[in-house]
Amino acid sequence: MARPKKQIVDYFPHSCNHGKTMFILQNKYGNDGYAFWFKTLELLGQSEGHFYDCNNPSAWEFLLAKTLVSEELALKILQTLADLEAIDAAAWALKIIWSHNFVENLKDVYVRRKCEKPEFPASLLDYYRQKTPLSGTETPLNEISVNINPQSKVKEIKVKEIKVKEIKVKESKVEDVSVFLEIISDLNKKTGKSYKTTDATKALIKARLSEGFTLEDFQKVHENMSAKWKDDPKMNQYLRPATLYQASKFESYLNSVVSLSDRGIVSELTEKNLKVLENYKFGGENAK
């Protein structure tokens, strides 16, 4: 039996003349936008079928590591790419990266291989749609079979409405402005900084709150990392929302063990002991 043809490539065309996508990416995100897009295309080229499943935690972490951007920035850039139709918007809504233009640019490769170029990963999208029925991609009501009992249909609609309301209530709590202000106020108090509640900072806080972390968790992170980094000239610069509230770091900062030396207690004790010793050595009041 013939071995199936591989659906990956070792290279892809990189035009010297860029269109609106690259112009907008650079205008909004600088060189991060440019580098992110081409590194993502490299991943698509190396991925079987030329699509990338960001639902896989390890795949998502690898994308962030390869592109060297924060999770927040990666999500913003990918949404911009979807809005510009550089990647398929329906696929990205389910966290799948697929670029029709990228695959079309590789058609000559597959002609030489004498095989069909990869197709849109429709079956994978259907799988994720079934797993996330409240994502906004469920079957429209006008497409539901007329053979369904009307009472059952009404009951199903009411159940979905209740679930959507519960989600909105949960999100509204995360949007509470006072929470953002309290968290940043505590950060500034413990670090001696003067950070504001910018949109970028609010997005990071909102993401952690939606994962179940609390105001007290943020305060604990501030306390732990201030004790470790505040007096360290090299590390003090990282007492900032972009570092402390990262998805991949927040929980480890929350559970970080703060030693006596971190709090300055050991050095204080050592200083007192030296003074006592010096007093004793030169016949001070503590000498016997």
PDB file of C-alpha atoms in Angstrom:
ATOM      1  CA  MET A   1       0.000   0.000   0.000  1.00  0.00           C
ATOM      2  CA  ALA A   2       1.331   3.433  -0.942  1.00  0.00           C
ATOM      3  CA  ARG A   3       2.471   5.623   1.897  1.00  0.00           C
ATOM      4  CA  PRO A   4       0.191   8.670   2.374  1.00  0.00           C
ATOM      5  CA  LYS A   5       1.607  11.950   1.120  1.00  0.00           C
ATOM      6  CA  LYS A   6       2.733  14.303   3.842  1.00  0.00           C
ATOM      7  CA  GLN A   7       0.918  17.605   4.234  1.00  0.00           C
ATOM      8  CA  ILE A   8       3.741  19.738   5.614  1.00  0.00           C
ATOM      9  CA  VAL A   9       6.330  21.944   3.902  1.00  0.00           C
ATOM     10  CA  ASP A  10       9.879  23.006   4.670  1.00  0.00           C
ATOM     11  CA  TYR A  11       9.464  26.476   3.157  1.00  0.00           C
ATOM     12  CA  PHE A  12       6.788  28.838   1.849  1.00  0.00           C
ATOM     13  CA  PRO A  13       6.805  31.952  -0.391  1.00  0.00           C
ATOM     14  CA  HIS A  14       7.712  35.165   1.431  1.00  0.00           C
ATOM     15  CA  SER A  15       6.832  38.132  -0.762  1.00  0.00           C
ATOM     16  CA  CYS A  16       8.852  41.346  -0.567  1.00  0.00           C
ATOM     17  CA  ASN A  17       5.711  43.365  -1.341  1.00  0.00           C
ATOM     18  CA  HIS A  18       3.228  43.260   1.511  1.00  0.00           C
ATOM     19  CA  GLY A  19      -0.451  44.123   1.411  1.00  0.00           C
ATOM     20  CA  LYS A  20      -2.832  45.659   3.939  1.00  0.00           C
ATOM     21  CA  THR A  21      -2.484  42.833   6.470  1.00  0.00           C
ATOM     22  CA  MET A  22       1.191  43.430   7.154  1.00  0.00           C
ATOM     23  CA  PHE A  23       0.771  47.215   7.079  1.00  0.00           C
ATOM     24  CA  ILE A  24      -1.989  47.083   9.700  1.00  0.00           C
ATOM     25  CA  LEU A  25      -0.120  44.568  11.874  1.00  0.00           C
ATOM     26  CA  GLN A  26       3.003  46.722  11.932  1.00  0.00           C
ATOM     27  CA  ASN A  27       0.994  49.874  12.535  1.00  0.00           C
ATOM     28  CA  LYS A  28      -0.864  48.357  15.500  1.00  0.00           C
ATOM     29  CA  TYR A  29       1.766  46.066  17.025  1.00  0.00           C
ATOM     30  CA  GLY A  30       5.128  47.142  15.609  1.00  0.00           C
ATOM     31  CA  ASN A  31       7.746  44.475  14.875  1.00  0.00           C
ATOM     32  CA  ASP A  32       5.931  42.082  17.233  1.00  0.00           C
ATOM     33  CA  GLY A  33       3.045  41.992  14.762  1.00  0.00           C
ATOM     34  CA  TYR A  34       5.341  41.361  11.796  1.00  0.00           C
ATOM     35  CA  ALA A  35       7.349  38.629  13.539  1.00  0.00           C
ATOM     36  CA  PHE A  36       4.281  36.989  15.066  1.00  0.00           C
ATOM     37  CA  TRP A  37       2.549  36.582  11.695  1.00  0.00           C
ATOM     38  CA  PHE A  38       5.518  35.041   9.894  1.00  0.00           C
ATOM     39  CA  LYS A  39       6.384  32.746  12.802  1.00  0.00           C
ATOM     40  CA  THR A  40       2.753  31.623  12.831  1.00  0.00           C
ATOM     41  CA  LEU A  41       2.968  30.914   9.102  1.00  0.00           C
ATOM     42  CA  GLU A  42       6.082  28.836   9.796  1.00  0.00           C
ATOM     43  CA  LEU A  43       4.052  26.810  12.308  1.00  0.00           C
ATOM     44  CA  LEU A  44       1.267  26.336   9.766  1.00  0.00           C
ATOM     45  CA  GLY A  45       3.804  25.125   7.248  1.00  0.00           C
ATOM     46  CA  GLN A  46       5.219  22.583   9.718  1.00  0.00           C
ATOM     47  CA  SER A  47       1.776  21.404  10.903  1.00  0.00           C
ATOM     48  CA  GLU A  48       0.138  18.423   9.221  1.00  0.00           C
ATOM     49  CA  GLY A  49      -2.782  19.729   7.150  1.00  0.00           C
ATOM     50  CA  HIS A  50      -1.538  23.321   7.593  1.00  0.00           C
ATOM     51  CA  PHE A  51      -3.855  24.160  10.491  1.00  0.00           C
ATOM     52  CA  TYR A  52      -2.916  24.825  14.121  1.00  0.00           C
ATOM     53  CA  ASP A  53      -5.092  23.742  17.054  1.00  0.00           C
ATOM     54  CA  CYS A  54      -4.730  26.268  19.882  1.00  0.00           C
ATOM     55  CA  ASN A  55      -7.179  24.291  22.042  1.00  0.00           C
ATOM     56  CA  ASN A  56      -4.249  22.037  22.871  1.00  0.00           C
ATOM     57  CA  PRO A  57      -2.533  23.674  25.903  1.00  0.00           C
ATOM     58  CA  SER A  58       0.951  22.522  24.913  1.00  0.00           C
ATOM     59  CA  ALA A  59       0.437  23.725  21.315  1.00  0.00           C
ATOM     60  CA  TRP A  60      -0.705  27.138  22.587  1.00  0.00           C
ATOM     61  CA  GLU A  61       2.272  27.419  24.946  1.00  0.00           C
ATOM     62  CA  PHE A  62       4.596  26.497  22.065  1.00  0.00           C
ATOM     63  CA  LEU A  63       3.076  29.221  19.872  1.00  0.00           C
ATOM     64  CA  LEU A  64       3.681  31.799  22.619  1.00  0.00           C
ATOM     65  CA  ALA A  65       7.231  30.547  23.151  1.00  0.00           C
ATOM     66  CA  LYS A  66       8.020  30.617  19.424  1.00  0.00           C
ATOM     67  CA  THR A  67       6.578  34.093  18.834  1.00  0.00           C
ATOM     68  CA  LEU A  68       7.961  35.601  22.086  1.00  0.00           C
ATOM     69  CA  VAL A  69       4.806  37.580  22.885  1.00  0.00           C
ATOM     70  CA  SER A  70       2.438  37.542  25.846  1.00  0.00           C
ATOM     71  CA  GLU A  71      -0.805  35.583  25.752  1.00  0.00           C
ATOM     72  CA  GLU A  72      -2.765  38.832  25.726  1.00  0.00           C
ATOM     73  CA  LEU A  73      -0.880  40.213  22.715  1.00  0.00           C
ATOM     74  CA  ALA A  74      -1.093  36.902  20.834  1.00  0.00           C
ATOM     75  CA  LEU A  75      -4.886  36.864  21.215  1.00  0.00           C
ATOM     76  CA  LYS A  76      -5.131  40.466  20.024  1.00  0.00           C
ATOM     77  CA  ILE A  77      -2.983  39.832  16.946  1.00  0.00           C
ATOM     78  CA  LEU A  78      -4.862  36.665  16.018  1.00  0.00           C
ATOM     79  CA  GLN A  79      -8.201  38.450  16.327  1.00  0.00           C
ATOM     80  CA  THR A  80      -6.883  41.229  14.081  1.00  0.00           C
ATOM     81  CA  LEU A  81      -5.781  38.596  11.546  1.00  0.00           C
ATOM     82  CA  ALA A  82      -9.270  37.084  11.673  1.00  0.00           C
ATOM     83  CA  ASP A  83     -10.879  40.509  11.205  1.00  0.00           C
ATOM     84  CA  LEU A  84      -8.621  41.092   8.181  1.00  0.00           C
ATOM     85  CA  GLU A  85      -9.498  37.613   6.825  1.00  0.00           C
ATOM     86  CA  ALA A  86      -5.819  36.643   6.830  1.00  0.00           C
ATOM     87  CA  ILE A  87      -6.939  33.645   8.899  1.00  0.00           C
ATOM     88  CA  ASP A  88     -10.395  32.097   8.822  1.00  0.00           C
ATOM     89  CA  ALA A  89     -12.658  33.880  11.352  1.00  0.00           C
ATOM     90  CA  ALA A  90     -14.981  30.899  11.887  1.00  0.00           C
ATOM     91  CA  ALA A  91     -12.022  28.630  12.586  1.00  0.00           C
ATOM     92  CA  TRP A  92     -10.388  31.133  14.966  1.00  0.00           C
ATOM     93  CA  ALA A  93     -13.683  31.474  16.866  1.00  0.00           C
ATOM     94  CA  LEU A  94     -13.021  27.846  17.828  1.00  0.00           C
ATOM     95  CA  LYS A  95      -9.291  28.504  18.393  1.00  0.00           C
ATOM     96  CA  ILE A  96      -8.136  26.870  15.151  1.00  0.00           C
ATOM     97  CA  ILE A  97      -5.690  28.794  12.947  1.00  0.00           C
ATOM     98  CA  TRP A  98      -6.319  28.209   9.238  1.00  0.00           C
ATOM     99  CA  SER A  99      -5.266  30.469   6.382  1.00  0.00           C
ATOM    100  CA  HIS A 100      -6.825  29.815   2.989  1.00  0.00           C
ATOM    101  CA  ASN A 101      -4.360  32.157   1.247  1.00  0.00           C
ATOM    102  CA  PHE A 102      -1.387  30.383   2.828  1.00  0.00           C
ATOM    103  CA  VAL A 103      -2.548  26.998   1.492  1.00  0.00           C
ATOM    104  CA  GLU A 104      -3.350  28.478  -1.935  1.00  0.00           C
ATOM    105  CA  ASN A 105       0.213  29.799  -2.159  1.00  0.00           C
ATOM    106  CA  LEU A 106       1.443  26.221  -1.693  1.00  0.00           C
ATOM    107  CA  LYS A 107      -0.636  24.674  -4.490  1.00  0.00           C
ATOM    108  CA  ASP A 108       2.404  24.236  -6.771  1.00  0.00           C
ATOM    109  CA  VAL A 109       4.059  22.124  -4.060  1.00  0.00           C
ATOM    110  CA  TYR A 110       1.134  19.722  -4.035  1.00  0.00           C
ATOM    111  CA  VAL A 111       0.964  19.659  -7.832  1.00  0.00           C
ATOM    112  CA  ARG A 112       4.588  18.438  -7.838  1.00  0.00           C
ATOM    113  CA  ARG A 113       3.714  15.867  -5.185  1.00  0.00           C
ATOM    114  CA  LYS A 114       0.777  14.777  -7.376  1.00  0.00           C
ATOM    115  CA  CYS A 115      -1.678  15.003  -4.517  1.00  0.00           C
ATOM    116  CA  GLU A 116      -4.485  17.243  -3.358  1.00  0.00           C
ATOM    117  CA  LYS A 117      -3.603  20.232  -1.222  1.00  0.00           C
ATOM    118  CA  PRO A 118      -4.958  20.218   2.361  1.00  0.00           C
ATOM    119  CA  GLU A 119      -8.629  21.114   2.816  1.00  0.00           C
ATOM    120  CA  PHE A 120     -10.344  23.330   5.366  1.00  0.00           C
ATOM    121  CA  PRO A 121     -10.502  21.303   8.665  1.00  0.00           C
ATOM    122  CA  ALA A 122     -14.322  21.227   8.764  1.00  0.00           C
ATOM    123  CA  SER A 123     -14.588  17.986  10.768  1.00  0.00           C
ATOM    124  CA  LEU A 124     -12.346  19.369  13.526  1.00  0.00           C
ATOM    125  CA  LEU A 125     -14.430  22.537  13.719  1.00  0.00           C
ATOM    126  CA  ASP A 126     -17.618  20.458  13.956  1.00  0.00           C
ATOM    127  CA  TYR A 127     -16.053  18.553  16.845  1.00  0.00           C
ATOM    128  CA  TYR A 128     -15.306  21.733  18.799  1.00  0.00           C
ATOM    129  CA  ARG A 129     -18.723  23.200  17.996  1.00  0.00           C
ATOM    130  CA  GLN A 130     -20.348  20.177  19.625  1.00  0.00           C
ATOM    131  CA  LYS A 131     -18.117  20.564  22.666  1.00  0.00           C
ATOM    132  CA  THR A 132     -18.961  24.276  23.033  1.00  0.00           C
ATOM    133  CA  PRO A 133     -22.662  24.680  22.128  1.00  0.00           C
ATOM    134  CA  LEU A 134     -22.833  28.153  23.709  1.00  0.00           C
ATOM    135  CA  SER A 135     -20.021  29.582  21.607  1.00  0.00           C
ATOM    136  CA  GLY A 136     -22.476  31.238  19.237  1.00  0.00           C
ATOM    137  CA  THR A 137     -21.993  28.620  16.517  1.00  0.00           C
ATOM    138  CA  GLU A 138     -24.917  26.342  17.391  1.00  0.00           C
ATOM    139  CA  THR A 139     -27.527  25.496  14.761  1.00  0.00           C
ATOM    140  CA  PRO A 140     -29.860  28.436  14.075  1.00  0.00           C
ATOM    141  CA  LEU A 141     -33.430  27.940  15.252  1.00  0.00           C
ATOM    142  CA  ASN A 142     -34.781  28.168  11.706  1.00  0.00           C
ATOM    143  CA  GLU A 143     -32.724  25.109  10.754  1.00  0.00           C
ATOM    144  CA  ILE A 144     -34.119  22.854  13.501  1.00  0.00           C
ATOM    145  CA  SER A 145     -36.176  19.972  12.131  1.00  0.00           C
ATOM    146  CA  VAL A 146     -39.948  20.606  12.027  1.00  0.00           C
ATOM    147  CA  ASN A 147     -40.477  17.115  13.444  1.00  0.00           C
ATOM    148  CA  ILE A 148     -39.192  18.228  16.839  1.00  0.00           C
ATOM    149  CA  ASN A 149     -41.893  18.601  19.465  1.00  0.00           C
ATOM    150  CA  PRO A 150     -42.582  22.386  19.834  1.00  0.00           C
ATOM    151  CA  GLN A 151     -42.721  22.058  23.633  1.00  0.00           C
ATOM    152  CA  SER A 152     -39.292  20.415  23.661  1.00  0.00           C
ATOM    153  CA  LYS A 153     -37.952  23.202  21.443  1.00  0.00           C
ATOM    154  CA  VAL A 154     -39.280  25.887  23.802  1.00  0.00           C
ATOM    155  CA  LYS A 155     -37.806  24.082  26.792  1.00  0.00           C
ATOM    156  CA  GLU A 156     -34.411  23.784  25.060  1.00  0.00           C
ATOM    157  CA  ILE A 157     -34.423  27.499  24.185  1.00  0.00           C
ATOM    158  CA  LYS A 158     -35.262  28.463  27.780  1.00  0.00           C
ATOM    159  CA  VAL A 159     -32.450  26.291  29.147  1.00  0.00           C
ATOM    160  CA  LYS A 160     -29.966  27.953  26.773  1.00  0.00           C
ATOM    161  CA  GLU A 161     -31.240  31.410  27.726  1.00  0.00           C
ATOM    162  CA  ILE A 162     -30.731  30.626  31.420  1.00  0.00           C
ATOM    163  CA  LYS A 163     -27.176  29.410  30.784  1.00  0.00           C
ATOM    164  CA  VAL A 164     -26.355  32.520  28.745  1.00  0.00           C
ATOM    165  CA  LYS A 165     -27.717  34.751  31.539  1.00  0.00           C
ATOM    166  CA  GLU A 166     -25.568  32.902  34.100  1.00  0.00           C
ATOM    167  CA  ILE A 167     -22.487  33.475  31.955  1.00  0.00           C
ATOM    168  CA  LYS A 168     -23.323  37.172  31.541  1.00  0.00           C
ATOM    169  CA  VAL A 169     -23.771  37.583  35.308  1.00  0.00           C
ATOM    170  CA  LYS A 170     -20.386  35.963  35.898  1.00  0.00           C
ATOM    171  CA  GLU A 171     -18.759  38.221  33.297  1.00  0.00           C
ATOM    172  CA  SER A 172     -20.380  41.332  34.775  1.00  0.00           C
ATOM    173  CA  LYS A 173     -18.701  40.600  38.105  1.00  0.00           C
ATOM    174  CA  VAL A 174     -15.356  40.436  36.340  1.00  0.00           C
ATOM    175  CA  GLU A 175     -16.108  43.793  34.684  1.00  0.00           C
ATOM    176  CA  ASP A 176     -16.636  45.498  38.076  1.00  0.00           C
ATOM    177  CA  VAL A 177     -14.447  48.624  37.790  1.00  0.00           C
ATOM    178  CA  SER A 178     -13.859  48.769  41.549  1.00  0.00           C
ATOM    179  CA  VAL A 179     -12.052  45.410  41.413  1.00  0.00           C
ATOM    180  CA  PHE A 180      -9.550  46.738  38.868  1.00  0.00           C
ATOM    181  CA  LEU A 181      -8.964  49.874  40.934  1.00  0.00           C
ATOM    182  CA  GLU A 182      -8.509  47.931  44.165  1.00  0.00           C
ATOM    183  CA  ILE A 183      -6.023  45.506  42.614  1.00  0.00           C
ATOM    184  CA  ILE A 184      -3.877  48.222  41.008  1.00  0.00           C
ATOM    185  CA  SER A 185      -4.048  50.342  44.160  1.00  0.00           C
ATOM    186  CA  ASP A 186      -2.729  47.409  46.192  1.00  0.00           C
ATOM    187  CA  LEU A 187       0.023  46.792  43.629  1.00  0.00           C
ATOM    188  CA  ASN A 188       1.166  50.419  43.760  1.00  0.00           C
ATOM    189  CA  LYS A 189       1.054  50.464  47.558  1.00  0.00           C
ATOM    190  CA  LYS A 190       3.227  47.357  47.923  1.00  0.00           C
ATOM    191  CA  THR A 191       5.678  48.086  45.113  1.00  0.00           C
ATOM    192  CA  GLY A 192       5.951  51.849  45.277  1.00  0.00           C
ATOM    193  CA  LYS A 193       4.898  52.127  41.630  1.00  0.00           C
ATOM    194  CA  SER A 194       2.281  54.308  39.947  1.00  0.00           C
ATOM    195  CA  TYR A 195       0.471  52.025  37.507  1.00  0.00           C
ATOM    196  CA  LYS A 196      -2.889  52.983  35.988  1.00  0.00           C
ATOM    197  CA  THR A 197      -5.880  50.802  35.112  1.00  0.00           C
ATOM    198  CA  THR A 198      -5.202  50.760  31.364  1.00  0.00           C
ATOM    199  CA  ASP A 199      -7.148  48.560  28.959  1.00  0.00           C
ATOM    200  CA  ALA A 200      -4.187  46.185  28.675  1.00  0.00           C
ATOM    201  CA  THR A 201      -3.922  45.837  32.463  1.00  0.00           C
ATOM    202  CA  LYS A 202      -7.689  45.343  32.821  1.00  0.00           C
ATOM    203  CA  ALA A 203      -7.576  42.604  30.179  1.00  0.00           C
ATOM    204  CA  LEU A 204      -4.909  40.722  32.174  1.00  0.00           C
ATOM    205  CA  ILE A 205      -6.843  41.097  35.441  1.00  0.00           C
ATOM    206  CA  LYS A 206     -10.096  40.047  33.795  1.00  0.00           C
ATOM    207  CA  ALA A 207      -8.459  36.938  32.346  1.00  0.00           C
ATOM    208  CA  ARG A 208      -7.170  35.817  35.749  1.00  0.00           C
ATOM    209  CA  LEU A 209     -10.487  36.577  37.486  1.00  0.00           C
ATOM    210  CA  SER A 210     -12.346  34.551  34.869  1.00  0.00           C
ATOM    211  CA  GLU A 211     -10.060  31.622  35.733  1.00  0.00           C
ATOM    212  CA  GLY A 212     -11.300  31.745  39.327  1.00  0.00           C
ATOM    213  CA  PHE A 213      -8.582  33.791  41.024  1.00  0.00           C
ATOM    214  CA  THR A 214      -9.735  36.350  43.602  1.00  0.00           C
ATOM    215  CA  LEU A 215      -8.840  39.828  44.829  1.00  0.00           C
ATOM    216  CA  GLU A 216      -7.026  38.199  47.751  1.00  0.00           C
ATOM    217  CA  ASP A 217      -4.945  36.144  45.299  1.00  0.00           C
ATOM    218  CA  PHE A 218      -3.790  39.311  43.538  1.00  0.00           C
ATOM    219  CA  GLN A 219      -2.906  40.875  46.897  1.00  0.00           C
ATOM    220  CA  LYS A 220      -0.912  37.764  47.842  1.00  0.00           C
ATOM    221  CA  VAL A 221       1.001  37.891  44.536  1.00  0.00           C
ATOM    222  CA  HIS A 222       1.844  41.549  45.195  1.00  0.00           C
ATOM    223  CA  GLU A 223       3.034  40.712  48.702  1.00  0.00           C
ATOM    224  CA  ASN A 224       5.134  37.699  47.661  1.00  0.00           C
ATOM    225  CA  MET A 225       6.873  39.254  44.698  1.00  0.00           C
ATOM    226  CA  SER A 226       7.438  42.641  46.358  1.00  0.00           C
ATOM    227  CA  ALA A 227       9.255  40.851  49.174  1.00  0.00           C
ATOM    228  CA  LYS A 228      11.448  39.055  46.622  1.00  0.00           C
ATOM    229  CA  TRP A 229      12.060  41.768  44.021  1.00  0.00           C
ATOM    230  CA  LYS A 230      11.467  45.233  45.493  1.00  0.00           C
ATOM    231  CA  ASP A 231      15.005  45.680  46.854  1.00  0.00           C
ATOM    232  CA  ASP A 232      16.661  43.956  43.884  1.00  0.00           C
ATOM    233  CA  PRO A 233      17.676  46.593  41.276  1.00  0.00           C
ATOM    234  CA  LYS A 234      17.620  43.989  38.510  1.00  0.00           C
ATOM    235  CA  MET A 235      14.239  42.451  39.352  1.00  0.00           C
ATOM    236  CA  ASN A 236      12.373  45.531  40.575  1.00  0.00           C
ATOM    237  CA  GLN A 237      11.420  46.444  37.007  1.00  0.00           C
ATOM    238  CA  TYR A 238       9.334  43.258  36.782  1.00  0.00           C
ATOM    239  CA  LEU A 239       6.956  44.376  39.535  1.00  0.00           C
ATOM    240  CA  ARG A 240       4.434  45.293  36.853  1.00  0.00           C
ATOM    241  CA  PRO A 241       1.067  43.952  35.659  1.00  0.00           C
ATOM    242  CA  ALA A 242       2.470  42.592  32.381  1.00  0.00           C
ATOM    243  CA  THR A 243       4.798  40.278  34.330  1.00  0.00           C
ATOM    244  CA  LEU A 244       2.863  39.509  37.527  1.00  0.00           C
ATOM    245  CA  TYR A 245      -0.477  38.767  35.845  1.00  0.00           C
ATOM    246  CA  GLN A 246       0.799  36.486  33.074  1.00  0.00           C
ATOM    247  CA  ALA A 247      -1.311  33.348  32.619  1.00  0.00           C
ATOM    248  CA  SER A 248       1.747  31.087  32.760  1.00  0.00           C
ATOM    249  CA  LYS A 249       3.244  32.748  35.867  1.00  0.00           C
ATOM    250  CA  PHE A 250       0.417  34.049  38.077  1.00  0.00           C
ATOM    251  CA  GLU A 251      -0.236  30.827  39.990  1.00  0.00           C
ATOM    252  CA  SER A 252       3.456  30.198  40.664  1.00  0.00           C
ATOM    253  CA  TYR A 253       3.833  33.752  41.990  1.00  0.00           C
ATOM    254  CA  LEU A 254       0.783  33.184  44.185  1.00  0.00           C
ATOM    255  CA  ASN A 255       2.358  30.071  45.713  1.00  0.00           C
ATOM    256  CA  SER A 256       5.894  31.438  45.871  1.00  0.00           C
ATOM    257  CA  VAL A 257       7.637  30.793  49.191  1.00  0.00           C
ATOM    258  CA  VAL A 258       8.956  33.994  50.759  1.00  0.00           C
ATOM    259  CA  SER A 259      12.024  33.379  52.948  1.00  0.00           C
ATOM    260  CA  LEU A 260      13.248  35.409  55.920  1.00  0.00           C
ATOM    261  CA  SER A 261      16.017  36.832  53.750  1.00  0.00           C
ATOM    262  CA  ASP A 262      13.426  37.961  51.197  1.00  0.00           C
ATOM    263  CA  ARG A 263      11.726  39.948  53.946  1.00  0.00           C
ATOM    264  CA  GLY A 264      15.040  41.376  55.176  1.00  0.00           C
ATOM    265  CA  ILE A 265      14.706  39.735  58.582  1.00  0.00           C
ATOM    266  CA  VAL A 266      17.870  37.637  58.386  1.00  0.00           C
ATOM    267  CA  SER A 267      20.028  40.619  57.408  1.00  0.00           C
ATOM    268  CA  GLU A 268      18.557  42.664  60.253  1.00  0.00           C
ATOM    269  CA  LEU A 269      19.332  39.904  62.761  1.00  0.00           C
ATOM    270  CA  THR A 270      22.860  39.539  61.388  1.00  0.00           C
ATOM    271  CA  GLU A 271      23.432  43.268  61.730  1.00  0.00           C
ATOM    272  CA  LYS A 272      22.330  43.202  65.386  1.00  0.00           C
ATOM    273  CA  ASN A 273      24.585  40.217  66.108  1.00  0.00           C
ATOM    274  CA  LEU A 274      27.587  42.022  64.603  1.00  0.00           C
ATOM    275  CA  LYS A 275      26.931  45.066  66.755  1.00  0.00           C
ATOM    276  CA  VAL A 276      26.753  42.906  69.895  1.00  0.00           C
ATOM    277  CA  LEU A 277      29.973  41.122  68.913  1.00  0.00           C
ATOM    278  CA  GLU A 278      31.754  44.387  68.198  1.00  0.00           C
ATOM    279  CA  ASN A 279      30.563  45.819  71.519  1.00  0.00           C
ATOM    280  CA  TYR A 280      31.849  42.750  73.319  1.00  0.00           C
ATOM    281  CA  LYS A 281      35.217  42.756  71.517  1.00  0.00           C
ATOM    282  CA  PHE A 282      36.048  46.336  72.418  1.00  0.00           C
ATOM    283  CA  GLY A 283      34.852  46.211  75.991  1.00  0.00           C
ATOM    284  CA  GLY A 284      31.489  47.869  75.514  1.00  0.00           C
ATOM    285  CA  GLU A 285      28.564  47.725  77.880  1.00  0.00           C
ATOM    286  CA  ASN A 286      27.792  44.100  76.942  1.00  0.00           C
ATOM    287  CA  ALA A 287      31.358  42.872  77.645  1.00  0.00           C
ATOM    288  CA  LYS A 288      31.729  40.587  80.663  1.00  0.00           C
TER     289      LYS A 288
END
